[in-house]
Each structure stands twice: as C-alpha cells, then as structure tokens.
Amino acid sequence: MTWRQVFLLSGFSALVLLSNAKQKIFMQESDASNFLKRRGKRSPKPQDEVNAENRQKLRADELRREYYEEQRNESENFVEEQNDEQEERSREAVEQWRQWHYDGLYPPYLYNRHHI
C-alpha cells in the first residue's frame, strides 16, 4: 500500500468511528432539556434522585474500602517479607557461627569447652 491509500483508509475509518460515537455521546433534546432544568433549593428531591445519590455514595464507599484494604494487605505482605528475610539472615548467621565454633562435643556450647 502506498502512503496515500493508508492515509485515506485511516481517514475513512476515523469518520466512521466518529459518526458512531456521535450517536452514543449526544442525548435527545427532550432528555437534555430535562437534564438542565433546575430545581428550587428548598424543594424536596425526587425519590429516584435520592436513590441515585445514595447508590453513588455507597459505590464510592465500597471502592474506597477496597482500595484501603488492598493498600493494607500490600503493606502487611511487605512487612512480613522483610521480617522473613531478616529472620533468614540471622538464622544463617547463627548457623554459620555454630559450624565455625563447633568443638565436637554435644551440645556444642561454650561450657562444654575444656580450657587448658
């Protein structure tokens, strides 16, 4: 394909996508006029509006709870891994010390050593 054909093909595909997106983005005039109507400050909200707001708040609370729970789990896992690594390093150091200082007696403690 030449660059002209690629250019024309991409232009036509963009045009088709935009025409499909236009139908999904814009709403009908009747819906738009109802959307922009303002309610007086002292008038009560309709029940469906209250329910929608409550659903949004509950969903936001749930997302926030999940986020903080995930952060807490990641933090706990990190701390646990750090502690495990530290325990492994100290255990290896103690094991190396015991092997180096082993005197052939059991148990290999300092009070078993016979001082000359």
PDB file of C-alpha atoms in Angstrom:
ATOM      1  CA  MET A   1       0.000   0.000   0.000  1.00  0.00           C
ATOM      2  CA  THR A   2       1.136   3.466  -0.708  1.00  0.00           C
ATOM      3  CA  TRP A   3       1.046   6.170   1.879  1.00  0.00           C
ATOM      4  CA  ARG A   4      -1.957   7.783   0.162  1.00  0.00           C
ATOM      5  CA  GLN A   5      -4.015   4.632   0.476  1.00  0.00           C
ATOM      6  CA  VAL A   6      -3.050   4.282   4.139  1.00  0.00           C
ATOM      7  CA  PHE A   7      -3.953   7.914   4.749  1.00  0.00           C
ATOM      8  CA  LEU A   8      -7.352   7.587   3.019  1.00  0.00           C
ATOM      9  CA  LEU A   9      -8.133   4.325   4.777  1.00  0.00           C
ATOM     10  CA  SER A  10      -7.340   5.789   8.207  1.00  0.00           C
ATOM     11  CA  GLY A  11      -9.380   8.907   7.404  1.00  0.00           C
ATOM     12  CA  PHE A  12     -12.431   6.885   6.397  1.00  0.00           C
ATOM     13  CA  SER A  13     -12.170   4.659   9.459  1.00  0.00           C
ATOM     14  CA  ALA A  14     -11.929   7.724  11.712  1.00  0.00           C
ATOM     15  CA  LEU A  15     -15.004   9.204  10.015  1.00  0.00           C
ATOM     16  CA  VAL A  16     -16.994   6.013  10.580  1.00  0.00           C
ATOM     17  CA  LEU A  17     -15.923   5.841  14.229  1.00  0.00           C
ATOM     18  CA  LEU A  18     -16.850   9.458  14.856  1.00  0.00           C
ATOM     19  CA  SER A  19     -20.280   9.023  13.260  1.00  0.00           C
ATOM     20  CA  ASN A  20     -20.949   6.012  15.518  1.00  0.00           C
ATOM     21  CA  ALA A  21     -19.640   7.827  18.598  1.00  0.00           C
ATOM     22  CA  LYS A  22     -21.811  10.863  17.863  1.00  0.00           C
ATOM     23  CA  GLN A  23     -24.938   8.784  18.320  1.00  0.00           C
ATOM     24  CA  LYS A  24     -23.686   7.474  21.672  1.00  0.00           C
ATOM     25  CA  ILE A  25     -22.353  10.765  23.073  1.00  0.00           C
ATOM     26  CA  PHE A  26     -25.225  13.157  22.435  1.00  0.00           C
ATOM     27  CA  MET A  27     -28.642  12.747  24.027  1.00  0.00           C
ATOM     28  CA  GLN A  28     -32.084  13.556  22.722  1.00  0.00           C
ATOM     29  CA  GLU A  29     -33.386  17.126  23.038  1.00  0.00           C
ATOM     30  CA  SER A  30     -36.127  16.159  25.468  1.00  0.00           C
ATOM     31  CA  ASP A  31     -33.630  14.435  27.746  1.00  0.00           C
ATOM     32  CA  ALA A  32     -31.273  17.397  27.523  1.00  0.00           C
ATOM     33  CA  SER A  33     -33.982  19.906  28.469  1.00  0.00           C
ATOM     34  CA  ASN A  34     -34.996  17.770  31.456  1.00  0.00           C
ATOM     35  CA  PHE A  35     -31.355  17.416  32.427  1.00  0.00           C
ATOM     36  CA  LEU A  36     -30.810  21.172  32.546  1.00  0.00           C
ATOM     37  CA  LYS A  37     -33.976  22.020  34.482  1.00  0.00           C
ATOM     38  CA  ARG A  38     -33.135  23.410  37.878  1.00  0.00           C
ATOM     39  CA  ARG A  39     -34.948  22.526  40.999  1.00  0.00           C
ATOM     40  CA  GLY A  40     -35.532  25.148  43.663  1.00  0.00           C
ATOM     41  CA  LYS A  41     -33.194  24.991  46.643  1.00  0.00           C
ATOM     42  CA  ARG A  42     -35.990  24.391  49.111  1.00  0.00           C
ATOM     43  CA  SER A  43     -37.991  21.926  47.068  1.00  0.00           C
ATOM     44  CA  PRO A  44     -37.512  18.282  48.028  1.00  0.00           C
ATOM     45  CA  LYS A  45     -35.563  15.968  45.775  1.00  0.00           C
ATOM     46  CA  PRO A  46     -37.471  13.277  43.956  1.00  0.00           C
ATOM     47  CA  GLN A  47     -37.022   9.818  45.436  1.00  0.00           C
ATOM     48  CA  ASP A  48     -35.261   8.440  42.369  1.00  0.00           C
ATOM     49  CA  GLU A  49     -32.684  11.247  42.607  1.00  0.00           C
ATOM     50  CA  VAL A  50     -32.145  10.481  46.292  1.00  0.00           C
ATOM     51  CA  ASN A  51     -31.777   6.786  45.492  1.00  0.00           C
ATOM     52  CA  ALA A  52     -29.287   7.529  42.708  1.00  0.00           C
ATOM     53  CA  GLU A  53     -27.204   9.718  45.028  1.00  0.00           C
ATOM     54  CA  ASN A  54     -27.246   7.038  47.720  1.00  0.00           C
ATOM     55  CA  ARG A  55     -26.133   4.402  45.219  1.00  0.00           C
ATOM     56  CA  GLN A  56     -23.271   6.650  44.124  1.00  0.00           C
ATOM     57  CA  LYS A  57     -22.212   7.244  47.737  1.00  0.00           C
ATOM     58  CA  LEU A  58     -22.376   3.541  48.561  1.00  0.00           C
ATOM     59  CA  ARG A  59     -20.337   2.673  45.488  1.00  0.00           C
ATOM     60  CA  ALA A  60     -17.738   5.326  46.350  1.00  0.00           C
ATOM     61  CA  ASP A  61     -17.538   3.995  49.916  1.00  0.00           C
ATOM     62  CA  GLU A  62     -17.116   0.449  48.637  1.00  0.00           C
ATOM     63  CA  LEU A  63     -14.353   1.478  46.234  1.00  0.00           C
ATOM     64  CA  ARG A  64     -12.594   3.435  48.982  1.00  0.00           C
ATOM     65  CA  ARG A  65     -12.847   0.471  51.366  1.00  0.00           C
ATOM     66  CA  GLU A  66     -11.466  -1.908  48.740  1.00  0.00           C
ATOM     67  CA  TYR A  67      -8.614   0.482  47.966  1.00  0.00           C
ATOM     68  CA  TYR A  68      -7.567   0.878  51.594  1.00  0.00           C
ATOM     69  CA  GLU A  69      -7.933  -2.841  52.229  1.00  0.00           C
ATOM     70  CA  GLU A  70      -5.664  -3.567  49.262  1.00  0.00           C
ATOM     71  CA  GLN A  71      -3.130  -0.998  50.478  1.00  0.00           C
ATOM     72  CA  ARG A  72      -3.192  -2.512  53.975  1.00  0.00           C
ATOM     73  CA  ASN A  73      -2.707  -6.030  52.591  1.00  0.00           C
ATOM     74  CA  GLU A  74       0.217  -4.909  50.443  1.00  0.00           C
ATOM     75  CA  SER A  75       1.794  -3.185  53.436  1.00  0.00           C
ATOM     76  CA  GLU A  76       1.329  -6.234  55.653  1.00  0.00           C
ATOM     77  CA  ASN A  77       2.790  -8.517  52.982  1.00  0.00           C
ATOM     78  CA  PHE A  78       5.792  -6.227  52.584  1.00  0.00           C
ATOM     79  CA  VAL A  79       6.445  -6.139  56.334  1.00  0.00           C
ATOM     80  CA  GLU A  80       6.039  -9.895  56.572  1.00  0.00           C
ATOM     81  CA  GLU A  81       8.518 -10.446  53.730  1.00  0.00           C
ATOM     82  CA  GLN A  82      11.003  -8.089  55.363  1.00  0.00           C
ATOM     83  CA  ASN A  83      10.693  -9.915  58.684  1.00  0.00           C
ATOM     84  CA  ASP A  84      11.094 -13.297  56.987  1.00  0.00           C
ATOM     85  CA  GLU A  85      14.222 -12.131  55.190  1.00  0.00           C
ATOM     86  CA  GLN A  86      15.679 -10.744  58.421  1.00  0.00           C
ATOM     87  CA  GLU A  87      14.934 -13.995  60.269  1.00  0.00           C
ATOM     88  CA  GLU A  88      16.541 -15.991  57.459  1.00  0.00           C
ATOM     89  CA  ARG A  89      19.676 -13.842  57.541  1.00  0.00           C
ATOM     90  CA  SER A  90      20.008 -14.087  61.323  1.00  0.00           C
ATOM     91  CA  ARG A  91      19.369 -17.843  61.257  1.00  0.00           C
ATOM     92  CA  GLU A  92      22.061 -18.293  58.611  1.00  0.00           C
ATOM     93  CA  ALA A  93      24.483 -16.180  60.640  1.00  0.00           C
ATOM     94  CA  VAL A  94      23.803 -18.202  63.803  1.00  0.00           C
ATOM     95  CA  GLU A  95      24.177 -21.448  61.893  1.00  0.00           C
ATOM     96  CA  GLN A  96      27.499 -20.330  60.414  1.00  0.00           C
ATOM     97  CA  TRP A  97      28.723 -19.268  63.846  1.00  0.00           C
ATOM     98  CA  ARG A  98      27.791 -22.652  65.307  1.00  0.00           C
ATOM     99  CA  GLN A  99      29.545 -24.518  62.498  1.00  0.00           C
ATOM    100  CA  TRP A 100      32.672 -22.409  62.879  1.00  0.00           C
ATOM    101  CA  HIS A 101      32.792 -22.782  66.669  1.00  0.00           C
ATOM    102  CA  TYR A 102      31.750 -26.432  66.880  1.00  0.00           C
ATOM    103  CA  ASP A 103      34.111 -28.303  69.188  1.00  0.00           C
ATOM    104  CA  GLY A 104      32.998 -31.874  68.520  1.00  0.00           C
ATOM    105  CA  LEU A 105      31.007 -32.153  71.735  1.00  0.00           C
ATOM    106  CA  TYR A 106      27.279 -32.350  72.054  1.00  0.00           C
ATOM    107  CA  PRO A 107      25.674 -29.984  72.795  1.00  0.00           C
ATOM    108  CA  PRO A 108      28.222 -27.608  71.288  1.00  0.00           C
ATOM    109  CA  TYR A 109      28.049 -24.840  73.875  1.00  0.00           C
ATOM    110  CA  LEU A 110      30.790 -22.818  75.451  1.00  0.00           C
ATOM    111  CA  TYR A 111      30.502 -24.527  78.862  1.00  0.00           C
ATOM    112  CA  ASN A 112      31.483 -27.831  77.248  1.00  0.00           C
ATOM    113  CA  ARG A 113      34.848 -26.419  76.276  1.00  0.00           C
ATOM    114  CA  HIS A 114      37.791 -27.744  78.228  1.00  0.00           C
ATOM    115  CA  HIS A 115      40.171 -24.980  78.956  1.00  0.00           C
ATOM    116  CA  ILE A 116      43.803 -25.906  79.257  1.00  0.00           C
TER     117      ILE A 116
END
